[in-house]
C-alpha cells in the first residue's frame, strides 16, 4: 500500500473534523506501546483520559460484503498453488516409473518452490505500485501457464520432462504473492476486528493445498505395485500410471484456469471506500520501506524468530519420509503425519486469529505459548528417535503425536507473526514487510536443504535443528518489545 493507495477525498471522511483549537486539547499523544486489549480500550483510550474531544474519535470505515468473495478467490489461488507445488512428492515412486524421473528430478520438482522466491522483491514492488489486482492477475497467469506446460502432450520423454520442470518453476514464481499478500488484503478490505482472521484464512489455505496433495495423488495414481485406494486398477503398467498422473495434471490445470477466469472477471485492487483509518493512511515508499526495515532492530529480531524455525520446519517436513525411515515408518504413514499436522495448524491458526481479533494487543503472548509448545514437541520427537541413548517409548502413537503437535504449533503461528510484523513496522506497506520475512524463511530452508546434500546419510543432526531453532525463536520473542502503532491509529486519532 504505497502513498497513492487513497486520495485525500477518501481519507477525509475517516479523519473527522477537529473542533477549534483549545488549550486543553493541545496535548501531544505518543503512540501506545505494549498490549492494547480490546476489553480495556474504553477506559484506557477514552476521550477524557487521553485528553481528546469526542469529535476526535475515529469514524468507523465502511466494509463491503464483497470482501469475502475477494478473500475466497485469493485463498483458492493459494490453495491451488500449494496443491500444484506438492503434486510430485506424494507420488514420486509412480512418477519414477511413468516418466523415468531420477532422484534429482524429484528433488528439483520440490525445490522449484523455494527457487521461485528469488524474484520476490519484484512482486513486492508490483504490489506496492500497481495494487493487488495486477499482482494477482500476473500471479494467476503464471500458474495457468505453468499448469498448461505440464499438460503438453509431446512424445519425446526428455522434452516432456523439461516442460514439467518449467511448469513447476512458473508455479513457484507465484509463491511470493500467495504467501505474503495476506496482510495486505486483510488491511485493504477488512475492518480492524476482522483483520487477523482474514490474514489467517488467506495465509493458511495455501498450506492446506499442499496437505491435500498427500490425498489426491495417492488416491488417484496407483503405486508401482498395482494398488490404489480409490479405484480398482486392472494393472500397474507404466502407461496406465502415466495416464492417471496426466489426469491429475489436467484436473489441476482446469482448476487453475477457472480461478484465473474468476479473478479476471472480478478482483478489484481495493474497495471504493477504505475500511479503517490505517487502510486509508499513506505509507512509506518502496525504497524508504527497506531502509526502515533494515534499520529497525526490533523487526530484525522478530523476523529471525519467524524465519529460522519456519524455514527449518519446512525443510524437515519436506523429507519427513526419509527421516522416519530409520524408525520403520513407511511413506504412507509419513504422508498422513504431514497431512494432519498441516490441517491441524490451519484449524488452530484460524481459531487463534479469531481470538486475537476479540482480544487485540495480545499477539506476543499467543506467540510465546505457541513457540513453547513447538519447543517441547520438537524435543519430544528428537529424544524419541534417539533410541540408543534415551529410552523414551517409540511407538506409532508417540511419533504421530509429537510430529503433528509440532506442525500444529508452528503452522498456526504464521498469521500471528504476520500481524505482529505489520504492527511493528507500520507505516511500511504490508506486502513489503511480509515479503521480506517469507524470503528469509525460504532462504533458511534452502541453506538447510543444501547442507542436506552433503550430510544425507544420517539425520540426527537435522532432528536437533528443530528444537534448537524453536528455542532460539522463543528467546527472541521473549526479549521482543511489542508495539501496536497500526492498531493505535485505528483506535485513537491524535491531534
CSV table of C-alpha atoms in Angstrom, one decimal, residues 238-478:
chain,number,residue,atom,x,y,z
A,238,UNK,CA,3.9,-47.5,-16.7
A,239,UNK,CA,1.4,-46.4,-19.4
A,240,UNK,CA,-1.5,-46.8,-17.1
A,241,UNK,CA,0.2,-45.0,-14.2
A,242,UNK,CA,1.2,-42.3,-16.7
A,243,UNK,CA,-2.5,-41.9,-17.8
A,244,UNK,CA,-3.6,-41.5,-14.1
A,245,UNK,CA,-0.9,-38.9,-13.5
A,246,UNK,CA,-1.9,-36.9,-16.6
A,247,UNK,CA,-5.5,-37.0,-15.4
A,248,UNK,CA,-4.3,-35.3,-12.2
A,249,UNK,CA,-2.3,-32.7,-14.2
A,250,UNK,CA,-5.3,-31.9,-16.5
A,251,UNK,CA,-7.6,-31.6,-13.5
A,252,UNK,CA,-5.2,-29.2,-11.7
A,253,UNK,CA,-4.9,-27.1,-15.0
A,254,UNK,CA,-8.7,-26.8,-15.2
A,255,UNK,CA,-9.0,-25.6,-11.6
A,256,UNK,CA,-6.2,-23.0,-12.1
A,257,UNK,CA,-7.8,-21.8,-15.3
A,258,UNK,CA,-11.2,-21.5,-13.6
A,259,UNK,CA,-9.7,-19.4,-10.7
A,260,UNK,CA,-7.8,-17.2,-13.2
A,261,UNK,CA,-11.0,-16.6,-15.1
A,262,UNK,CA,-12.9,-15.6,-12.0
A,263,UNK,CA,-10.1,-13.2,-10.9
A,264,UNK,CA,-10.0,-11.7,-14.3
A,265,UNK,CA,-13.8,-11.2,-14.2
A,266,UNK,CA,-13.8,-9.7,-10.7
A,267,UNK,CA,-10.9,-9.0,-8.4
A,268,UNK,CA,-10.7,-5.3,-7.6
A,269,UNK,CA,-7.5,-3.8,-6.0
A,270,UNK,CA,-9.4,-2.1,-3.2
A,271,UNK,CA,-12.9,-1.2,-2.1
A,272,UNK,CA,-14.5,2.1,-3.1
A,273,UNK,CA,-14.2,3.3,0.5
A,274,UNK,CA,-11.4,2.2,2.9
A,275,UNK,CA,-12.5,0.1,5.9
A,276,UNK,CA,-10.3,1.8,8.5
A,277,UNK,CA,-8.1,4.8,9.2
A,278,UNK,CA,-5.0,2.6,8.8
A,279,UNK,CA,-6.2,1.4,5.4
A,280,UNK,CA,-6.7,5.0,4.2
A,281,UNK,CA,-3.4,6.3,5.6
A,282,UNK,CA,-0.4,7.0,3.4
A,283,UNK,CA,2.5,4.5,3.5
A,284,UNK,CA,6.3,4.8,3.0
A,285,UNK,CA,7.7,4.5,-0.4
A,286,UNK,CA,9.4,1.3,-1.7
A,287,UNK,CA,12.9,2.5,-1.1
A,288,UNK,CA,12.2,4.1,2.3
A,289,UNK,CA,10.4,0.9,3.4
A,290,UNK,CA,13.5,-1.2,3.0
A,291,UNK,CA,15.6,1.4,4.8
A,292,UNK,CA,13.1,1.4,7.7
A,293,UNK,CA,13.1,-2.4,7.9
A,294,UNK,CA,16.9,-2.8,7.8
A,295,UNK,CA,17.4,-0.2,10.4
A,296,UNK,CA,14.7,-1.5,12.8
A,297,UNK,CA,16.4,-3.9,15.3
A,298,UNK,CA,13.0,-5.0,16.7
A,299,UNK,CA,11.8,-6.0,13.2
A,300,UNK,CA,15.1,-7.9,12.5
A,301,UNK,CA,14.7,-9.7,15.9
A,302,UNK,CA,11.2,-10.9,15.2
A,303,UNK,CA,12.0,-11.6,11.5
A,304,UNK,CA,14.6,-14.1,12.7
A,305,UNK,CA,12.2,-15.5,15.2
A,306,UNK,CA,9.9,-16.3,12.3
A,307,UNK,CA,12.3,-17.3,9.6
A,308,UNK,CA,14.6,-19.7,11.4
A,309,UNK,CA,12.0,-22.2,12.9
A,310,UNK,CA,9.6,-22.0,9.9
A,311,UNK,CA,12.4,-22.5,7.4
A,312,UNK,CA,13.9,-25.4,9.3
A,313,UNK,CA,10.4,-27.0,9.7
A,314,UNK,CA,9.6,-26.6,6.0
A,315,UNK,CA,12.8,-28.4,5.1
A,316,UNK,CA,12.3,-31.0,7.7
A,317,UNK,CA,8.7,-31.8,6.7
A,318,UNK,CA,9.8,-32.0,3.0
A,319,UNK,CA,12.0,-35.0,3.8
A,320,UNK,CA,9.9,-36.4,6.6
A,321,UNK,CA,9.6,-39.9,5.0
A,322,UNK,CA,13.4,-40.1,4.9
A,323,UNK,CA,13.8,-39.0,8.5
A,324,UNK,CA,11.2,-41.6,9.7
A,325,UNK,CA,12.6,-44.5,7.7
A,326,UNK,CA,15.2,-45.4,10.3
A,327,UNK,CA,12.4,-45.8,12.9
A,328,UNK,CA,10.4,-48.0,10.5
A,329,UNK,CA,7.7,-45.6,9.4
A,330,UNK,CA,6.7,-46.1,5.8
A,331,UNK,CA,6.0,-43.4,3.2
A,332,UNK,CA,2.2,-43.6,3.6
A,333,UNK,CA,2.3,-43.0,7.3
A,334,UNK,CA,4.7,-40.2,6.9
A,335,UNK,CA,2.3,-38.6,4.4
A,336,UNK,CA,-0.6,-38.9,6.8
A,337,UNK,CA,1.6,-37.3,9.6
A,338,UNK,CA,2.4,-34.3,7.3
A,339,UNK,CA,-1.3,-34.0,6.3
A,340,UNK,CA,-2.7,-33.9,9.8
A,341,UNK,CA,0.0,-31.5,11.1
A,342,UNK,CA,-0.9,-29.0,8.3
A,343,UNK,CA,-4.7,-29.4,8.7
A,344,UNK,CA,-4.4,-29.1,12.5
A,345,UNK,CA,-2.2,-26.0,12.1
A,346,UNK,CA,-4.7,-24.4,9.7
A,347,UNK,CA,-7.7,-25.0,12.0
A,348,UNK,CA,-5.9,-23.9,15.2
A,349,UNK,CA,-4.3,-20.9,13.4
A,350,UNK,CA,-7.7,-19.5,12.2
A,351,UNK,CA,-9.2,-20.1,15.6
A,352,UNK,CA,-6.4,-18.3,17.3
A,353,UNK,CA,-6.5,-15.4,14.8
A,354,UNK,CA,-10.2,-15.0,15.5
A,355,UNK,CA,-9.4,-15.0,19.3
A,356,UNK,CA,-6.8,-12.3,18.6
A,357,UNK,CA,-9.4,-10.2,16.9
A,358,UNK,CA,-11.5,-10.2,20.0
A,359,UNK,CA,-8.6,-9.6,22.4
A,360,UNK,CA,-6.4,-7.3,20.5
A,361,UNK,CA,-2.9,-6.4,21.6
A,362,UNK,CA,-2.0,-9.9,22.8
A,363,UNK,CA,0.0,-11.2,19.9
A,364,UNK,CA,3.2,-11.6,21.8
A,365,UNK,CA,1.6,-13.8,24.5
A,366,UNK,CA,0.0,-16.0,21.8
A,367,UNK,CA,3.3,-16.5,20.1
A,368,UNK,CA,5.0,-17.3,23.4
A,369,UNK,CA,2.5,-20.1,24.1
A,370,UNK,CA,2.8,-21.5,20.5
A,371,UNK,CA,6.6,-21.5,20.4
A,372,UNK,CA,6.7,-23.1,23.9
A,373,UNK,CA,4.5,-25.9,22.6
A,374,UNK,CA,6.7,-26.2,19.5
A,375,UNK,CA,9.9,-26.4,21.5
A,376,UNK,CA,8.5,-29.1,23.8
A,377,UNK,CA,7.1,-31.1,20.9
A,378,UNK,CA,10.3,-31.0,18.9
A,379,UNK,CA,12.4,-32.1,22.0
A,380,UNK,CA,9.9,-34.9,22.5
A,381,UNK,CA,10.3,-36.1,18.9
A,382,UNK,CA,14.1,-35.8,18.8
A,383,UNK,CA,14.6,-37.7,22.1
A,384,UNK,CA,12.2,-40.4,20.9
A,385,UNK,CA,14.2,-41.0,17.8
A,386,UNK,CA,17.5,-41.4,19.8
A,387,UNK,CA,16.8,-44.9,20.9
A,388,UNK,CA,20.4,-45.7,21.7
A,389,UNK,CA,20.8,-43.0,24.4
A,390,UNK,CA,17.4,-42.3,25.9
A,391,UNK,CA,14.7,-44.9,26.3
A,392,UNK,CA,11.5,-43.0,25.6
A,393,UNK,CA,8.7,-45.1,24.2
A,394,UNK,CA,9.0,-45.4,20.4
A,395,UNK,CA,5.5,-46.2,19.1
A,396,UNK,CA,3.4,-45.1,16.2
A,397,UNK,CA,1.2,-43.0,18.6
A,398,UNK,CA,4.2,-41.1,20.0
A,399,UNK,CA,5.6,-40.3,16.6
A,400,UNK,CA,2.2,-39.2,15.3
A,401,UNK,CA,1.6,-37.1,18.4
A,402,UNK,CA,5.0,-35.3,18.5
A,403,UNK,CA,5.1,-34.6,14.8
A,404,UNK,CA,1.5,-33.4,14.5
A,405,UNK,CA,1.8,-31.2,17.6
A,406,UNK,CA,4.9,-29.7,16.2
A,407,UNK,CA,3.2,-28.9,12.9
A,408,UNK,CA,0.1,-27.5,14.6
A,409,UNK,CA,2.1,-25.1,16.9
A,410,UNK,CA,4.4,-23.8,14.1
A,411,UNK,CA,1.9,-23.6,11.3
A,412,UNK,CA,-0.7,-21.8,13.4
A,413,UNK,CA,1.9,-19.2,14.4
A,414,UNK,CA,2.2,-17.9,10.8
A,415,UNK,CA,-0.8,-15.4,10.7
A,416,UNK,CA,0.0,-14.2,14.3
A,417,UNK,CA,3.6,-13.5,13.2
A,418,UNK,CA,2.3,-11.6,10.1
A,419,UNK,CA,0.0,-9.4,12.1
A,420,UNK,CA,2.8,-8.6,14.6
A,421,UNK,CA,5.2,-7.8,11.7
A,422,UNK,CA,2.8,-5.2,10.3
A,423,UNK,CA,2.1,-3.7,13.7
A,424,UNK,CA,5.8,-3.4,14.5
A,425,UNK,CA,6.9,-1.5,11.3
A,426,UNK,CA,3.8,0.4,10.4
A,427,UNK,CA,3.6,2.5,8.1
A,428,UNK,CA,5.7,0.2,6.0
A,429,UNK,CA,3.4,-1.5,3.4
A,430,UNK,CA,2.1,-4.9,4.4
A,431,UNK,CA,3.2,-6.6,1.2
A,432,UNK,CA,6.8,-5.5,1.6
A,433,UNK,CA,7.1,-6.4,5.2
A,434,UNK,CA,5.7,-10.0,4.8
A,435,UNK,CA,7.5,-10.4,1.5
A,436,UNK,CA,10.9,-9.9,3.3
A,437,UNK,CA,10.2,-12.4,6.0
A,438,UNK,CA,8.9,-15.1,3.7
A,439,UNK,CA,12.1,-14.6,1.6
A,440,UNK,CA,14.2,-15.0,4.7
A,441,UNK,CA,12.3,-18.2,5.7
A,442,UNK,CA,12.8,-19.7,2.2
A,443,UNK,CA,16.5,-18.7,2.4
A,444,UNK,CA,16.9,-20.7,5.6
A,445,UNK,CA,15.1,-23.7,4.1
A,446,UNK,CA,17.3,-23.5,1.0
A,447,UNK,CA,20.5,-23.4,3.1
A,448,UNK,CA,19.3,-26.4,5.2
A,449,UNK,CA,18.5,-28.4,2.1
A,450,UNK,CA,21.9,-27.5,0.6
A,451,UNK,CA,23.7,-28.9,3.7
A,452,UNK,CA,21.4,-32.0,3.4
A,453,UNK,CA,23.1,-32.9,0.1
A,454,UNK,CA,26.4,-33.4,1.9
A,455,UNK,CA,25.1,-35.0,5.1
A,456,UNK,CA,22.2,-37.1,4.0
A,457,UNK,CA,23.3,-40.5,5.3
A,458,UNK,CA,22.4,-39.7,8.9
A,459,UNK,CA,19.6,-37.4,10.1
A,460,UNK,CA,20.2,-36.9,13.8
A,461,UNK,CA,21.8,-33.5,13.2
A,462,UNK,CA,18.7,-32.5,11.3
A,463,UNK,CA,16.4,-33.5,14.1
A,464,UNK,CA,18.4,-31.4,16.6
A,465,UNK,CA,17.9,-28.4,14.4
A,466,UNK,CA,14.2,-28.4,15.2
A,467,UNK,CA,14.3,-27.9,19.0
A,468,UNK,CA,17.3,-25.5,18.6
A,469,UNK,CA,15.5,-23.3,16.2
A,470,UNK,CA,12.3,-23.3,18.2
A,471,UNK,CA,14.1,-22.5,21.4
A,472,UNK,CA,16.0,-19.6,19.7
A,473,UNK,CA,12.8,-18.2,18.4
A,474,UNK,CA,11.2,-18.5,21.8
A,475,UNK,CA,14.0,-16.5,23.4
A,476,UNK,CA,13.8,-13.8,20.7
A,477,UNK,CA,10.1,-13.4,21.2
A,478,UNK,CA,10.6,-13.2,25.0
